[in-house]
Coordinates of C-alpha atoms in Angstrom, one line a residue:
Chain A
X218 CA -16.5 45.8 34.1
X219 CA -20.2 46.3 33.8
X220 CA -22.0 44.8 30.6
X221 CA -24.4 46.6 27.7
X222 CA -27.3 47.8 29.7
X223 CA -30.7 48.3 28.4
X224 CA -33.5 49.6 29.8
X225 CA -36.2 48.9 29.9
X226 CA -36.8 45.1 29.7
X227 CA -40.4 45.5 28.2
X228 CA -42.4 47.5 26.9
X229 CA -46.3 47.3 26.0
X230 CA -47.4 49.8 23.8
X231 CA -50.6 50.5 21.3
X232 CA -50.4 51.4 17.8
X233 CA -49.7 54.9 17.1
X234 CA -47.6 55.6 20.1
X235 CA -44.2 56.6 20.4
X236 CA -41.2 54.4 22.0
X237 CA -37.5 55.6 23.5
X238 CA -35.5 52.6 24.0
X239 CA -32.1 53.4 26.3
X240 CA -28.6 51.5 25.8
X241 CA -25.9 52.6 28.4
X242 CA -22.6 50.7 26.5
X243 CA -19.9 49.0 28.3
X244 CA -17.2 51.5 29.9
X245 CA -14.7 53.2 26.9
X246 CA -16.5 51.8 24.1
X247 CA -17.3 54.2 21.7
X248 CA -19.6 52.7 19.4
X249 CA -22.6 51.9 19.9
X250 CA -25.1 50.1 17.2
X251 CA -28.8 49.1 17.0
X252 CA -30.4 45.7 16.1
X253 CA -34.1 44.7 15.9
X254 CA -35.0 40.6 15.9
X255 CA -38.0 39.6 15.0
X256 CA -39.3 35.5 14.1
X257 CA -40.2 36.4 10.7
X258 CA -37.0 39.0 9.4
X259 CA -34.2 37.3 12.2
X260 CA -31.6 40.1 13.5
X261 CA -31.5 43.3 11.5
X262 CA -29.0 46.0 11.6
X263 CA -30.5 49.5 12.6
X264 CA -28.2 52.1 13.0
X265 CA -24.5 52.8 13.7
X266 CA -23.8 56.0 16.3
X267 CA -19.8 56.4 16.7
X268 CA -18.8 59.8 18.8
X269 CA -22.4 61.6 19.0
X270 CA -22.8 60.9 15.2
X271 CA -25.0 58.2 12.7
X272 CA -22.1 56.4 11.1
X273 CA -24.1 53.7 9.5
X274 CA -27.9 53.1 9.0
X275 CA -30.1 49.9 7.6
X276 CA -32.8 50.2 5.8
X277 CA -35.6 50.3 8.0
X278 CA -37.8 53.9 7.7
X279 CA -37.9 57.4 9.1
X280 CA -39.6 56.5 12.2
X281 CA -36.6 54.4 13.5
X282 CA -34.2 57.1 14.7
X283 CA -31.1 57.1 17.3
X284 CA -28.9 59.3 19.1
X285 CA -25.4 59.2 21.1
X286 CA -24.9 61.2 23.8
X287 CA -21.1 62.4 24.9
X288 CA -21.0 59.7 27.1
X289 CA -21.6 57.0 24.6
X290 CA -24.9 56.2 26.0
X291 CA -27.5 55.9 23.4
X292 CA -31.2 56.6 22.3
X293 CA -33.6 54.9 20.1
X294 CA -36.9 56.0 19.2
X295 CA -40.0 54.7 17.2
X296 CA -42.8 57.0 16.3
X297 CA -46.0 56.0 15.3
X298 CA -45.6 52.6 16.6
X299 CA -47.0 49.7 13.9
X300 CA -47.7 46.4 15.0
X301 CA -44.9 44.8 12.9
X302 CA -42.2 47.0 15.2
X303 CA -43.2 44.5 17.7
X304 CA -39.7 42.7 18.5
X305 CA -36.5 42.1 20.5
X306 CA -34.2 45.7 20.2
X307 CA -30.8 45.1 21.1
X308 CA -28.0 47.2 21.5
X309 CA -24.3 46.6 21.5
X310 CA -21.2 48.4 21.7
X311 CA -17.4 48.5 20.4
X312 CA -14.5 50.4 20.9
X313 CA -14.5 51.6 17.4
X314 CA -16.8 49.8 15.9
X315 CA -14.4 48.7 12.9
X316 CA -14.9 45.0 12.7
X317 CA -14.2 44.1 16.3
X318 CA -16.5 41.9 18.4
X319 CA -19.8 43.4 19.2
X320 CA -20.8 43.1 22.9
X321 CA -24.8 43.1 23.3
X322 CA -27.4 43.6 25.5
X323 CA -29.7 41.4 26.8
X324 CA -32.4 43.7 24.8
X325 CA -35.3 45.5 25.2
X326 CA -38.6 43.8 24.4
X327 CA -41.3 45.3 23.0
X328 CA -44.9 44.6 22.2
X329 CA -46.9 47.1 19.9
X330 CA -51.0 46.0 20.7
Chain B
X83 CA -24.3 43.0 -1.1
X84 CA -22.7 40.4 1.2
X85 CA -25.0 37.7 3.0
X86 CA -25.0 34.9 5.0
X87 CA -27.0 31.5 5.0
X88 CA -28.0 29.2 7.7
X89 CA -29.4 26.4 5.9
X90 CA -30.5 24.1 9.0
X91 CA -33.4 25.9 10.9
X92 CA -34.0 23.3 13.2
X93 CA -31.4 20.8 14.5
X94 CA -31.3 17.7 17.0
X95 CA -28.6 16.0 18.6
X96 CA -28.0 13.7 21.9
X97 CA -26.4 14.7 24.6
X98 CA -22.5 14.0 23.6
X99 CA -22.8 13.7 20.1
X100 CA -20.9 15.7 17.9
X101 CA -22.7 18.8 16.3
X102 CA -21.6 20.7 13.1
X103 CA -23.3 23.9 12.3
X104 CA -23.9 25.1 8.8
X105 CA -22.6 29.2 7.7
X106 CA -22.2 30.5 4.2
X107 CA -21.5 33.8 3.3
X108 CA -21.3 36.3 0.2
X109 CA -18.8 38.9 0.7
X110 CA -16.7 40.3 -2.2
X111 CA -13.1 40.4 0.2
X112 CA -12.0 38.9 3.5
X113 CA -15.2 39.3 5.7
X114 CA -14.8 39.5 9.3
X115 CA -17.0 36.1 10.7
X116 CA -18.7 35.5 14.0
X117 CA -20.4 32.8 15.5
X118 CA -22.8 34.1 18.4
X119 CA -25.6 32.3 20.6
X120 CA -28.7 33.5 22.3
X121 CA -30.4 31.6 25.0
X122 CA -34.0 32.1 25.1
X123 CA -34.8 36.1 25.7
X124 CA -31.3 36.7 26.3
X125 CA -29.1 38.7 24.7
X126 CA -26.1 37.9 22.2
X127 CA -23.0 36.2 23.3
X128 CA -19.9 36.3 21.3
X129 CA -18.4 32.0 20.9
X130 CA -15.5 33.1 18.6
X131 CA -14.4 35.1 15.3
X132 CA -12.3 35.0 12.5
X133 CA -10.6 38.0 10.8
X134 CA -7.7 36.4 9.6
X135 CA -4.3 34.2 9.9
X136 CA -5.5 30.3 11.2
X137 CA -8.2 29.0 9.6
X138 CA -9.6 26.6 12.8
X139 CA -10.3 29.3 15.5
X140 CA -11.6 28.2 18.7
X141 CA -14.1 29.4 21.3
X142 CA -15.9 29.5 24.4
X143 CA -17.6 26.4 25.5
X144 CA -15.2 24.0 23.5
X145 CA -16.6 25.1 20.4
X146 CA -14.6 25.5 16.8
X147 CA -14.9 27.0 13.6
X148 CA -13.3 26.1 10.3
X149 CA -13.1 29.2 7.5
X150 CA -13.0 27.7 4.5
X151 CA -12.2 30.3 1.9
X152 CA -13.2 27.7 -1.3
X153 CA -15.6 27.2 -0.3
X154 CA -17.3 30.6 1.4
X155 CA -18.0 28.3 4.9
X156 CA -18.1 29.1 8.3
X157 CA -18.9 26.1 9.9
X158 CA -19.2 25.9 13.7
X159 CA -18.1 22.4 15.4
X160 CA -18.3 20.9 19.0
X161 CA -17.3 17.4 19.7
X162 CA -19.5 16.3 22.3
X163 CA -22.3 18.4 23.1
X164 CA -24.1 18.9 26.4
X165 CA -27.6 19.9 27.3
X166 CA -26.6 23.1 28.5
X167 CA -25.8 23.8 24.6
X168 CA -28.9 24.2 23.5
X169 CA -30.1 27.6 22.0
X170 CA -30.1 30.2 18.8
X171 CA -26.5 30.1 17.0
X172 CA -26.1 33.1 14.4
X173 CA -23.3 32.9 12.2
X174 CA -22.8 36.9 11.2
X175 CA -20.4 38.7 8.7
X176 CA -18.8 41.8 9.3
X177 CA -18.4 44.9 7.2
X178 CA -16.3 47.9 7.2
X179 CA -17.5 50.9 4.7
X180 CA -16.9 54.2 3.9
X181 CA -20.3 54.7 5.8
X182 CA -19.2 52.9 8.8
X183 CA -19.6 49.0 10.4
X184 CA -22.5 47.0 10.4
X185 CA -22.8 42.7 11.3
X186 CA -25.2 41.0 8.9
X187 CA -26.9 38.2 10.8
X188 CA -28.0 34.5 9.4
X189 CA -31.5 33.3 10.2
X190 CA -29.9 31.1 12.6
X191 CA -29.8 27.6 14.0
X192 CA -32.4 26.3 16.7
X193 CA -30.2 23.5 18.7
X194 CA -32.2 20.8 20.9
X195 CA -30.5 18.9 22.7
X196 CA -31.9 15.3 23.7
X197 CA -30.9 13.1 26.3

C-alpha cells in the first residue's frame, strides 16, 4: 500500500506570493491533517479536513487555508507568502482521524525569499 | 490546554549504551501518547503509542515506552543503541474534541550517536 504523498518536494518562493501544497493520503484513509515545522516553533498543527470538511483548525491566520477533495486528497494554500512561512509542511492521514496513529509524509519544503 | 515537554534538546550516547528519552505531558484525562522520529528531511515515522491497558508498550526498532500516570511521563527507552538511531524523537499527545483530532508535538530530542 502506497504511503502519504506530497508534492512537491520544494518549493522557492518570494514574499507576497501565493503557495498550494498537495497531499494524496494513503488508500481508505479518510482524514487527512496539516502540520508545519519550523526550528524556532517545532511541529504545529494546521488544520483537520475529515470527508470534504475542516474538522479541526490551529491557530495560525487566514492566509493558511485547506481543502479535501472526494477522494480524500487534500489542498493547502498560503497567500501572501511571509518569510516566517518558510518551513517543512507535512501532511498525514487516518482512517478517522479519532486518536489513531497518524501516517505522514515526507513533507513539502518550502522557502519564502 | 494540554502540552507536552521535551526537556533534553540535545542528547549523546555511544554506540550500545542504553538511551532514555525524556516526555511530559498536561492533559486533563487519558491522553493518547506517541513517540515518533524524523531523520533528517524526512518525514514522520510512527515508533509506538499508548492509548491504554499495559503501561510498557513496545516499538519498532527495539524501542519501549513506560506511561507513568503519577507522574504525567512518557518516557522512551532502548537498551543498546546503534548508530543508525540517530535523529529527531517527538513525543506527541493526542486529543479528541467536539471540534475534531489534533497531535500536539514536543520540541523534540536531537540523538547523536558516537562511536
Amino acid at each position: 500500500k502506497a504511503g502519504v504523498t506530497q508534492t512537491p518536494r520544494y518549493l522557492i518562493k518570494t514574499r507576497g506570493q501565493q503557495v498550494t501544497l498537495s497531499c494524496s493520503p494513503i488508500s481508505g484513509h479518510r482524514s487527512v491533517s496539516w502540520y508545519q515545522q519550523t526550528p524556532g516553533q517545532g511541529l504545529q498543527f494546521l488544520f483537520e479536513y475529515f470527508s470534504e470538511t475542516q474538522r479541526n483548525k490551529g491557530n495560525f491566520p487566514g492566509r493558511f487555508s485547506g481543502r479535501q477533495f472526494s477522494n480524500s486528497r487534500s489542498e493547502m494554500n498560503v497567500s501572501t507568502l511571509e518569510l516566517g512561512d518558510s518551513a517543512l509542511y507535512l501532511c498525514a492521514s487516518s482512517f478517522e482521524g479519532r486518536g489513531e496513529k497518524l501516517f505522514f509524509g515526507s513533507g513539502t519544503q518550502l522557502s519564502v525569499l | 490546554a494540554q502540552s507536552v515537554t521535551q526537556p533534553d534538546i540535545h542528547i549523546t550516547v555511544s554506540e550500545g549504551a542504553s538511551l532514555e528519552l525524556r516526555c511530559n505531558y498536561s492533559y486533563g484525562a487519558t491522553p493518547y501518547l506517541f513517540w515518533y522520529v524524523q531523520s533528517p528531511g524526512q518525514g514522520l515515522q510512527l515508533l509506538l503509542k499508548y492509548f491504554s491497558g499495559d503501561t510498557l508498550v513496545q516499538g519498532i526498532k527495539g524501542f519501549e515506552a513506560e506511561f507513568k500516570r503519577s507522574q504525567s511521563s512518557f518516557n522512551l527507552r532502548k537498551p543498546s543503541v546503534h548508530w543508525s538511531d540517530a535523529a529527531e524523537y517527538f513525543c506527541a499527545v493526542g486529543a479528541n474534541s467536539n471540534s475534531g483530532y489534533a497531535l500536539n508535538f514536543g520540541k523534540g530530542t536531537s540523538l547523536l550517536v558516537t562511536p
